[in-house]
Coordinates of C-alpha atoms in Angstrom, one line a residue:
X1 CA 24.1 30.8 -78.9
X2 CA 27.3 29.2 -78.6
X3 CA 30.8 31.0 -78.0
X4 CA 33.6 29.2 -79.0
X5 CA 36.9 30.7 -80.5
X6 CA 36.9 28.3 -83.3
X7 CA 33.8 28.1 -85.2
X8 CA 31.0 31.3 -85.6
X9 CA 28.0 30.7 -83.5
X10 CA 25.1 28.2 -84.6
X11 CA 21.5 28.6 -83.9
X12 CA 19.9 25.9 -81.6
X13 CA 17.3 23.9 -83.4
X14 CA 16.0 21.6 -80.3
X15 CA 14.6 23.5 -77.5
X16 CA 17.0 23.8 -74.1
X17 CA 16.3 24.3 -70.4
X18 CA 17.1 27.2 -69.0
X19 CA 17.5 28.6 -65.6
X20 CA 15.0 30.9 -64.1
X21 CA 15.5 34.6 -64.7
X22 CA 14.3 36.3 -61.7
X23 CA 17.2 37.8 -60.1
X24 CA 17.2 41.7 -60.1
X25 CA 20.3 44.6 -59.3
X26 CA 19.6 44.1 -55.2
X27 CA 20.0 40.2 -55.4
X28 CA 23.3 40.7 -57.4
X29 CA 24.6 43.0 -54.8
X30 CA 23.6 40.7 -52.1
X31 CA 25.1 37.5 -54.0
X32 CA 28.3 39.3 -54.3
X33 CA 29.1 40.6 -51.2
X34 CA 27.3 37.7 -49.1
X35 CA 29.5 35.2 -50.6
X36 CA 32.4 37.5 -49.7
X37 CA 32.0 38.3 -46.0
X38 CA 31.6 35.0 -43.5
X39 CA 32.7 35.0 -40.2
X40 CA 36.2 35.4 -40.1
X41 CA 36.1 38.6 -38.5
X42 CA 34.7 36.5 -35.4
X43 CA 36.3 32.8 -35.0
X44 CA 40.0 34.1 -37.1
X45 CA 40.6 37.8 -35.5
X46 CA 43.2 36.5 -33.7
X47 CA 45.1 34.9 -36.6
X48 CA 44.6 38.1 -38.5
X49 CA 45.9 40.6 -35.6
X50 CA 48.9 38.5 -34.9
X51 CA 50.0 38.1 -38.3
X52 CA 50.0 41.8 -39.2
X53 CA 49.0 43.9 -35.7
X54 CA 46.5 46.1 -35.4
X55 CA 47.8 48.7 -37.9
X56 CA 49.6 45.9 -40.4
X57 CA 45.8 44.1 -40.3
X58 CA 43.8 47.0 -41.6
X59 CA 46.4 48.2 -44.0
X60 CA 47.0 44.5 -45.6
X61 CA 42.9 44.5 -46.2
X62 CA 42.9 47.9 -47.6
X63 CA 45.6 47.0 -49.5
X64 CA 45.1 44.0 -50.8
X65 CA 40.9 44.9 -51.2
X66 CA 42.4 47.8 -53.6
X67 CA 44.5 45.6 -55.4
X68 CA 41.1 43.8 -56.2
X69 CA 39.4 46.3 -57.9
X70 CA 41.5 45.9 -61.5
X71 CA 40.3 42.3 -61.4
X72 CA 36.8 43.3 -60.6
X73 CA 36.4 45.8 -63.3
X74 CA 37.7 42.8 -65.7
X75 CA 35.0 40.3 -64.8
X76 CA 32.4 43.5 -64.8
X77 CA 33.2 43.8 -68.3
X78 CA 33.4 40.1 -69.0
X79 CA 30.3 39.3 -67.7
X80 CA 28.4 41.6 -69.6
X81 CA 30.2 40.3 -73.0
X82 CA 29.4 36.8 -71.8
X83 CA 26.7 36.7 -69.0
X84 CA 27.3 32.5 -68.9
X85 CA 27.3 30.5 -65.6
X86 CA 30.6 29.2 -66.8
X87 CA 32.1 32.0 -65.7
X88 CA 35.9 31.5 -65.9
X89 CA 34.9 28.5 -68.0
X90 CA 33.2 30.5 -70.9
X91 CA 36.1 33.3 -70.7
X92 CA 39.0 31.0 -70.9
X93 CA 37.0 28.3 -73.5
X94 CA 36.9 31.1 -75.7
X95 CA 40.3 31.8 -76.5
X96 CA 42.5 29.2 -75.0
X97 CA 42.1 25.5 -75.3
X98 CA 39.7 23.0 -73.3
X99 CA 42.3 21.6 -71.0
X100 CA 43.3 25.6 -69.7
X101 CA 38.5 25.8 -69.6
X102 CA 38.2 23.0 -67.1
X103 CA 41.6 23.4 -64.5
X104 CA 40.4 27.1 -64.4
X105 CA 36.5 26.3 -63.6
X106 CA 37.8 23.0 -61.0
X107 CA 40.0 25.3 -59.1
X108 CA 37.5 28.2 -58.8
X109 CA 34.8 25.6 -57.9
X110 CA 37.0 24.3 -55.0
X111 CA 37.0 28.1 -53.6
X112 CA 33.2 28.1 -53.8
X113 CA 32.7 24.9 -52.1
X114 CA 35.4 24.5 -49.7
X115 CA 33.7 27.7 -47.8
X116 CA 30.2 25.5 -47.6
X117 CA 31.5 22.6 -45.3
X118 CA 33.9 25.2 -43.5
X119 CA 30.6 27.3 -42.7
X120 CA 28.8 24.1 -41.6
X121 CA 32.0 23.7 -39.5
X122 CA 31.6 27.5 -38.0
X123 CA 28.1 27.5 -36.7
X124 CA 28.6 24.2 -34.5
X125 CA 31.5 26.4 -32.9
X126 CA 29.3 29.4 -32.6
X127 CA 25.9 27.4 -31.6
X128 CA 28.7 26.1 -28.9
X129 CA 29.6 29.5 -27.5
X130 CA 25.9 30.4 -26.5
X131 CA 24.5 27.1 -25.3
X132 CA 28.0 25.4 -23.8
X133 CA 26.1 22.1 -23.5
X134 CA 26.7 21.7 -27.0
X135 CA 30.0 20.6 -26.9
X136 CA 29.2 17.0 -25.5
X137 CA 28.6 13.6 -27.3
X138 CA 32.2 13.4 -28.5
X139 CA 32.4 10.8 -31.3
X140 CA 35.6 11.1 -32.8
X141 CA 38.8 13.1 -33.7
X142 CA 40.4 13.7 -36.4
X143 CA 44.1 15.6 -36.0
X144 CA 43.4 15.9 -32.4
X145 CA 40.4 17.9 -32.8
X146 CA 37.3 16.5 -31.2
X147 CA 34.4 16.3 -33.3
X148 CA 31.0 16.4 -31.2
X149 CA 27.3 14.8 -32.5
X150 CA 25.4 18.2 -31.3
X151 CA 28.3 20.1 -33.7
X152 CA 27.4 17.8 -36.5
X153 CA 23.2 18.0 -36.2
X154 CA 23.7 21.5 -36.5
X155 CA 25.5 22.0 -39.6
X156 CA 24.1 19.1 -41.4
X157 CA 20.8 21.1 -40.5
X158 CA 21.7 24.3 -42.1
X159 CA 23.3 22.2 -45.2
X160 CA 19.6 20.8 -45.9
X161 CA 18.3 23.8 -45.1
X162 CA 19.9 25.6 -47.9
X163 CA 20.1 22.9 -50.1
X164 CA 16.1 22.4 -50.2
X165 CA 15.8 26.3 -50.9
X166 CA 18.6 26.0 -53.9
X167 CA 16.6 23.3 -55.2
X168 CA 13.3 25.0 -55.1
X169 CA 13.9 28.6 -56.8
X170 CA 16.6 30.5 -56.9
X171 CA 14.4 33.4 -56.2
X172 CA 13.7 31.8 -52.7
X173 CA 17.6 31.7 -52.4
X174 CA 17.7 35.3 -53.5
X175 CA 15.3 36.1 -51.0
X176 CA 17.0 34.7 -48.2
X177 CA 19.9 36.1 -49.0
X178 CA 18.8 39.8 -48.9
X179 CA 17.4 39.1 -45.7
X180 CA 20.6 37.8 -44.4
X181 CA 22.9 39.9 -46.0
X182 CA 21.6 43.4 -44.7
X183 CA 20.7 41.9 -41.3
X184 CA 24.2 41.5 -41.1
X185 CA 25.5 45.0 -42.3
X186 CA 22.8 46.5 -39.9
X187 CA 24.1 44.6 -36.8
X188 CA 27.5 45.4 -37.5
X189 CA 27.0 48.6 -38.0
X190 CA 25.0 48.4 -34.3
X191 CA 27.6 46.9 -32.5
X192 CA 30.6 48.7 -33.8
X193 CA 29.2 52.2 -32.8
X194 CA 28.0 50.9 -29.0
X195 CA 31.7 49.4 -28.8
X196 CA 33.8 52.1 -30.2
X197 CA 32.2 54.8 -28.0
X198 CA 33.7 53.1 -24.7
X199 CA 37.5 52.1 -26.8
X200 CA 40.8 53.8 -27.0
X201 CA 43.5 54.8 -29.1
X202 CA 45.8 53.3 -26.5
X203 CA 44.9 49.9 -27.6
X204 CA 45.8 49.8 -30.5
X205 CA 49.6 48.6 -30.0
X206 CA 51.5 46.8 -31.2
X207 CA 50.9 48.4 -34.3
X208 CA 52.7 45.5 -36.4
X209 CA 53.5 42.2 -35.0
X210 CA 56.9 42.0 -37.0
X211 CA 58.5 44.5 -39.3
X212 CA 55.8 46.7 -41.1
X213 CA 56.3 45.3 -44.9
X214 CA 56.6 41.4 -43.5
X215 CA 53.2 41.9 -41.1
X216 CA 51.6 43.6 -44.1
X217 CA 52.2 41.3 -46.8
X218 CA 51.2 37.9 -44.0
X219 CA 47.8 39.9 -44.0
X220 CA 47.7 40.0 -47.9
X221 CA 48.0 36.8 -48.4
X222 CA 45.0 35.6 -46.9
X223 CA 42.7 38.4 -48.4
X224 CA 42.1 36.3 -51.9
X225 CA 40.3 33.7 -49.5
X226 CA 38.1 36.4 -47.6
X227 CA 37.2 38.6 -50.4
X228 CA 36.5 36.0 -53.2
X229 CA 32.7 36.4 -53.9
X230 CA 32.4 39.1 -55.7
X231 CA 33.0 37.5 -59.4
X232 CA 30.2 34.9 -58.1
X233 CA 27.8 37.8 -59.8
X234 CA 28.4 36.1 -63.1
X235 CA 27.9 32.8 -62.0
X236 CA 24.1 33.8 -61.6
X237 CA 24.6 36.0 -64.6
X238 CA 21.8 33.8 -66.6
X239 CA 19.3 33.8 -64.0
X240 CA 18.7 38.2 -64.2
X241 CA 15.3 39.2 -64.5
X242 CA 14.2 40.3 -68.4
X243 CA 13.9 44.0 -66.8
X244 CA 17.4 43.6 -65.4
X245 CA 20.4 45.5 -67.4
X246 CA 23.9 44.6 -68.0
X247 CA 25.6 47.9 -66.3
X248 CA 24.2 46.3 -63.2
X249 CA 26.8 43.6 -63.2
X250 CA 29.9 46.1 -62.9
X251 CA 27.9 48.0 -60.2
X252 CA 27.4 44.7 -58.1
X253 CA 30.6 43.5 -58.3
X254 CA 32.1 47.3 -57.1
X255 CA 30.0 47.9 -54.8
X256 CA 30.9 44.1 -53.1
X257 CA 34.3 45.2 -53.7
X258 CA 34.2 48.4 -51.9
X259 CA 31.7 47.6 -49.0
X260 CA 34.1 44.1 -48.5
X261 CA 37.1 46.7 -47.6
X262 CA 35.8 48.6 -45.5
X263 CA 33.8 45.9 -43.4
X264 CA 37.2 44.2 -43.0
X265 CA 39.4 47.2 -42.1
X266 CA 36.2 48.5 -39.9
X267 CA 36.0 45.5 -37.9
X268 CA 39.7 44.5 -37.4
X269 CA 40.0 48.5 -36.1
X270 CA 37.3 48.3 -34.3
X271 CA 38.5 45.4 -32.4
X272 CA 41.9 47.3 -31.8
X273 CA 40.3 50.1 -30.7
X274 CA 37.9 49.0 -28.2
X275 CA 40.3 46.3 -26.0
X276 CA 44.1 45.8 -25.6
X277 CA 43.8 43.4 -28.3
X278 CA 47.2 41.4 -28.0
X279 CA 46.0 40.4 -24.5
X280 CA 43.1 38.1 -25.9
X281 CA 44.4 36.7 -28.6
X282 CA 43.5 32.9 -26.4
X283 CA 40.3 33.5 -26.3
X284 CA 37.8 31.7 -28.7
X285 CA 36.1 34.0 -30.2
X286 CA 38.0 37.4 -29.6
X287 CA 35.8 39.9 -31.1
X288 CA 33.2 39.1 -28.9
X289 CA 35.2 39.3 -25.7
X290 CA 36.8 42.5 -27.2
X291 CA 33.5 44.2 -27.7
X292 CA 32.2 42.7 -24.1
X293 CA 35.3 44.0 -22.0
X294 CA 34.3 47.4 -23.5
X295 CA 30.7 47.7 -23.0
X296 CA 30.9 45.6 -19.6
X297 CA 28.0 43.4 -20.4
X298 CA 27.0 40.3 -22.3
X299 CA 24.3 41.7 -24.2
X300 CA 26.3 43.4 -26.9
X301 CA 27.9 39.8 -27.6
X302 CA 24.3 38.3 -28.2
X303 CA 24.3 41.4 -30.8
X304 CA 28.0 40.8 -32.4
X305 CA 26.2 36.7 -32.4
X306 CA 23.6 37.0 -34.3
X307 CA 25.4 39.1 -36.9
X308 CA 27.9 36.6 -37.3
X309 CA 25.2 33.7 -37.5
X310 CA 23.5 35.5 -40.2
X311 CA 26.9 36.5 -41.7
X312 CA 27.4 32.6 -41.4
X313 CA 24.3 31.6 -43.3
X314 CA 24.5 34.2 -46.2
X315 CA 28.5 33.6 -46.7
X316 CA 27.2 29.7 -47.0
X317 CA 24.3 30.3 -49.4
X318 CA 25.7 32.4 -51.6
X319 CA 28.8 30.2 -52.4
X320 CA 26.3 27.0 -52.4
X321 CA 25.1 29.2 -55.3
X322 CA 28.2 30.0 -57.1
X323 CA 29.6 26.5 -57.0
X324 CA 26.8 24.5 -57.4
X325 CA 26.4 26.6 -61.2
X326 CA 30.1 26.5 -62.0
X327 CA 29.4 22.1 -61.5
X328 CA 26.3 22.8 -63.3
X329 CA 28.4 24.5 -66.2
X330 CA 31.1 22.4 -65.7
X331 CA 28.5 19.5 -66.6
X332 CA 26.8 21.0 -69.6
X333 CA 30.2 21.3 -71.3
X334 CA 30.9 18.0 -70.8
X335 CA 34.0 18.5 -68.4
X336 CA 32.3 16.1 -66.1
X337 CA 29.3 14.0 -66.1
X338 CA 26.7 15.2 -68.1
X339 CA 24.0 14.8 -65.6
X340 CA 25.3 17.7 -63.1
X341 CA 23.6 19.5 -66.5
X342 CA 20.0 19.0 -65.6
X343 CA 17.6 21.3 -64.8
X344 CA 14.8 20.6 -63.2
X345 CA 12.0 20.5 -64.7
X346 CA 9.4 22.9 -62.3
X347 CA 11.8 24.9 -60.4
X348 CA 14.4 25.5 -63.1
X349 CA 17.4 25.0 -60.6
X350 CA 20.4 23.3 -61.6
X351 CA 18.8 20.5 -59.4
X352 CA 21.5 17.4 -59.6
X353 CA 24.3 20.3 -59.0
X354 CA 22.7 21.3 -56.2
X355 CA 21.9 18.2 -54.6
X356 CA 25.5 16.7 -55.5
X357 CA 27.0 20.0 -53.5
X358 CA 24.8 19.4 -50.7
X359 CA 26.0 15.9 -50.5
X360 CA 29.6 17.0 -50.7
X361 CA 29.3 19.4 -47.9
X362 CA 27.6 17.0 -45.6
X363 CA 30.3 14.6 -46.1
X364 CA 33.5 16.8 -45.5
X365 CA 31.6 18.3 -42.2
X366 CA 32.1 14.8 -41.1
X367 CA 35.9 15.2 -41.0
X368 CA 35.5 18.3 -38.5
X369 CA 37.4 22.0 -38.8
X370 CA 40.9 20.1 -38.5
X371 CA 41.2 18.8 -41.9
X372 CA 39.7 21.8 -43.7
X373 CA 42.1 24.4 -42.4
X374 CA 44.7 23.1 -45.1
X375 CA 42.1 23.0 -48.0
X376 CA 40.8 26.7 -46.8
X377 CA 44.7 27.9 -47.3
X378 CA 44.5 26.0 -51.2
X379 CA 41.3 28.5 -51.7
X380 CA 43.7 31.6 -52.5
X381 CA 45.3 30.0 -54.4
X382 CA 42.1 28.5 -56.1
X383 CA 41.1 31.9 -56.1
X384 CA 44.3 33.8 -57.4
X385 CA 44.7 30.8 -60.1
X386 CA 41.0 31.9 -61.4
X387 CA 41.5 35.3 -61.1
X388 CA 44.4 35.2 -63.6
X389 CA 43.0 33.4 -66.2
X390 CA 40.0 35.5 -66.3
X391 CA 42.6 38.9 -67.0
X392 CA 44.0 36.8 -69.1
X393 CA 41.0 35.8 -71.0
X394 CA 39.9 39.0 -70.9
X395 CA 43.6 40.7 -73.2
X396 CA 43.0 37.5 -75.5
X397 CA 40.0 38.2 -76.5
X398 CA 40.2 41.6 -77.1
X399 CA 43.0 40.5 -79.5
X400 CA 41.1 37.8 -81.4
X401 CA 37.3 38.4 -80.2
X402 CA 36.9 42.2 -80.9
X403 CA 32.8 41.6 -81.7
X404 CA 32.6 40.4 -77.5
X405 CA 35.1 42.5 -75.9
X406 CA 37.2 45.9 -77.0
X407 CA 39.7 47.6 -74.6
X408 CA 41.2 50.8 -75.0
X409 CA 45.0 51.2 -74.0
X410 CA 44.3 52.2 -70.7
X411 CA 41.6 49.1 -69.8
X412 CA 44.6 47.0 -71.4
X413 CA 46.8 48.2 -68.7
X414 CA 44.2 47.9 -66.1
X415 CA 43.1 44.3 -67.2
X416 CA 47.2 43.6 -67.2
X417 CA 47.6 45.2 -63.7
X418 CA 44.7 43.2 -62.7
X419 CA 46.5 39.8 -64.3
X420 CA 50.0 40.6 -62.5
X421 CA 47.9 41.1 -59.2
X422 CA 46.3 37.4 -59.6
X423 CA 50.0 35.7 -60.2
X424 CA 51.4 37.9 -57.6
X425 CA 48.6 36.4 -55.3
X426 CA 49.2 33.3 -56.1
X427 CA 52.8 32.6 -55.9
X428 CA 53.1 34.2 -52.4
X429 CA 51.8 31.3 -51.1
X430 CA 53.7 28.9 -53.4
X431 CA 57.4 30.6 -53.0
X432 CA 59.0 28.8 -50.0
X433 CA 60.8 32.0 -49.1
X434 CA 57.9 34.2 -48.5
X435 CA 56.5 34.2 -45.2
X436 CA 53.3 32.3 -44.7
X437 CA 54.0 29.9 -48.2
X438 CA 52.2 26.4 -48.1
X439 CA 53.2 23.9 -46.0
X440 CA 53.2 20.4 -46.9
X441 CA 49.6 19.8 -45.7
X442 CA 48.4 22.1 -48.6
X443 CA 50.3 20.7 -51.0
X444 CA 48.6 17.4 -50.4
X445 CA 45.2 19.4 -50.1
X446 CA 46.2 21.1 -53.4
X447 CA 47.1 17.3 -55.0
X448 CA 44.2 15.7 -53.4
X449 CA 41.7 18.3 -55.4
X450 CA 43.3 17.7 -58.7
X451 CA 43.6 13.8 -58.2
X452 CA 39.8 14.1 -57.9
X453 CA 39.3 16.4 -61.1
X454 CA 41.5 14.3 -63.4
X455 CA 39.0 11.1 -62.2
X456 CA 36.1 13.3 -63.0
X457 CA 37.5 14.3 -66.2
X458 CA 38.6 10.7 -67.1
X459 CA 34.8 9.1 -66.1
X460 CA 32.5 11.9 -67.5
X461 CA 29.5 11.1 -69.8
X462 CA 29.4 13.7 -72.4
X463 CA 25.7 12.5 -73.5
X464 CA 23.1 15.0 -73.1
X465 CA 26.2 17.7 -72.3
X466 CA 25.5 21.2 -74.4
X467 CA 27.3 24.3 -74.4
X468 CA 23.9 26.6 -74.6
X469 CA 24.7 30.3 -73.3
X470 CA 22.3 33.2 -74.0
X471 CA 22.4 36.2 -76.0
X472 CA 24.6 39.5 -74.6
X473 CA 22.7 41.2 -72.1
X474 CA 20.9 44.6 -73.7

């Protein structure tokens, strides 16, 4: 069936693709929180301990994390009313007009995919730290940043990698991603209690790098970009197994929530705890030499490694996923060419999305980790921009939609706390006079990714394009 605000739905008379239902409760989970968590808490501790300290850190994650929970119970209940890969783009379409549908789904689709060449990026510079040879071949730089052949092999290898099992199934994806994802939280969980046995309270300080308020809110900022993932559960929303029940949705999208926040605030007090942190914020990947210094021996960093590579290849997948479906959506609603629509034929994948996301990624890993650290920055405020519309989506169509969504006073104010949260989020990077606001490399970053949305917009085919959505969950 067809939601749209202006017309009752139709019945389809021609028979219509559809994804693969496979996924089940586990995979949602898994989607969710693997997109979330990458390896910022390895190659970025430093940034995140001198912006707030150690104390500032954890509080701005906690903080901020909590602060996400509103939001998450608002796309819990949305996706339920409307499990669509659209996502933002079936909310919004609903109830507010086209143009609002397709800057809401670009944006959010640039903080899916900007995290896939950034990851491709990360696991050259972690290959690097264990076999130093690989940081030879030099064949360019960009921004003074050298950019190496071995660095490039690598991630263009994990790229096809998960690009040929996105293709194939998404149950193979799925898969893959449970494996990764509780590799990871095993690991961690490893590493943190062999390092914290042999840490102290006394190095924690300095507790905050500037006043406590100013180091808090520097750390708030940035948590948009590292928790967004969690409302990538309804971008897979039309691919749950026939067994698989709505509820589930809310509880994936918690549970990411609330195991997201307390990985982060774990980790950066962990690395507090166990080293005098402010004394190795030049190393290149601190958390390692942290945990290291404490134990006394290397082996624990081959641990701390391997979690992060598998942190790495999860955090990848499961965004490939999420923005791979929202250009798959954005294709079958004719927002831009109507061949990202297809689906193939055997596997039931979004195949041209996929394949067009893997090309994209390849491509920007070519320009190295120098250019992408302005576009990563934009992704807040990708993410904060999405974030909004969906709580706002969400009020509107309680107003005008009552047969998908009703909200009782309190889940008004909740979805409204949830809405001030996203602008909040949002302009404290676009304010010049609060600390840590864009500087002019993401404005051009920002520019750049609508220049190329309004050419996609302006050359799409809308032949073939459909705006086919299933039936509400039971």
């Amino acid at each position: 069936m067809l939601y749209n605000s202006r017309a009752p739905p139709r019945p389809i008379t021609d028979p219509v693709p559809t994804l693969a239902r496979k996924l089940r409760a586990t995979d949602y989970f898994t989607l969710g929180w693997g997109t979330m968590v990458g390896v910022g808490w390895l190659v970025l501790m430093d940034d995140w301990l001198l912006r707030g300290g150690a104390l500032g850190a954890v509080l701005g994650f906690a903080i901020g994390g909590a602060l996400l929970l509103p939001i998450g119970w608002v796309y819990g209940k949305l996706v339920v009313a409307m499990p669509d890969a659209a996502g933002e783009i079936a909310y919004t379409s609903a109830v507010f007009p086209r143009s609002v549908s397709f800057a809401t789904g670009w944006m959010m689709t640039l903080a899916y995919f900007i995290v896939c060449p950034w990851e491709a990026v990360a696991v050259g510079r972690i290959a690097s730290y264990i076999f130093p040879s690989l940081d030879t071949l030099e064949l360019y730089r960009i921004a003074g940043r050298p950019v190496y052949l071995p660095h490039l092999i690598v991630g263009l290898a994990i790229t096809g990698l998960l690009t040929v099992l996105n293709y194939r199934g998404v149950r193979l994806s799925a898969t893959f991603q449970n494996w990764t994802t509780f590799g990871t939280l095993v690991l961690f969980v490893v590493f943190v209690a062999l390092g914290v046995s042999r840490g102290s309270p006394a190095n924690f300080p300095p507790l905050f790098t500037q006043t406590s308020f100013v180091s808090i809110i520097l750390v708030v900022q940035i948590v948009p970009y590292f928790m967004t993932g969690f409302e990538s559960v309804g971008k897979a929303a039309e691919e749950a197994g026939p067994e698989f029940r709505a509820e589930g949705f809310f509880r994936a999208i918690w549970m990411a929530i609330v195991i997201g926040i307390l990985f982060y605030t774990s980790i950066v007090a962990a690395v507090a705890f166990v080293a005098p942190w402010h004394r190795l914020t030049g190393e290149k990947f601190m958390t390692a030499v942290a945990f290291q210094q404490a134990v006394g021996s290397r082996w624990i960093v081959n641990i701390i490694l391997t979690a992060a590579l598998l942190s790495l290849v999860k955090c990848f997948n499961g965004n490939f996923v999420a923005a791979s479906r929202l250009f798959f959506a954005l294709g079958r609603r004719g927002m831009v060419n109507s061949k990202a629509a297809r689906i193939h034929d055997r596997y039931q994948t979004p195949s041209n999305a996929v394949l067009w996301v893997g090309l994209a990624t390849a491509g920007c890993l070519l320009l190295g980790d120098a250019i992408l650290v302005p576009i990563t920055e934009v992704g807040s405020v990708a993410c904060a921009i999405g974030w909004s519309a969906a709580c706002a989506a969400c009020l509107a169509l309680a107003r005008s939609r009552p047969d998908l969504i009703t909200l009782s006073p309190f889940e008004k104010c909740v979805a409204s706390f949830g809405l001030l949260v996203g602008i909040a989020m949002g302009l404290m990077k676009v304010i010049p006079v609060v600390p840590g606001h864009f500087t002019v490399y993401e404005w051009i970053a920002l520019a750049a990714w609508i220049a190329v949305g309004a050419i996609a917009a302006l050359t799409k085919s809308r032949e073939g394009a459909t705006e086919v959505v299933p039936q509400r969950s039971s």
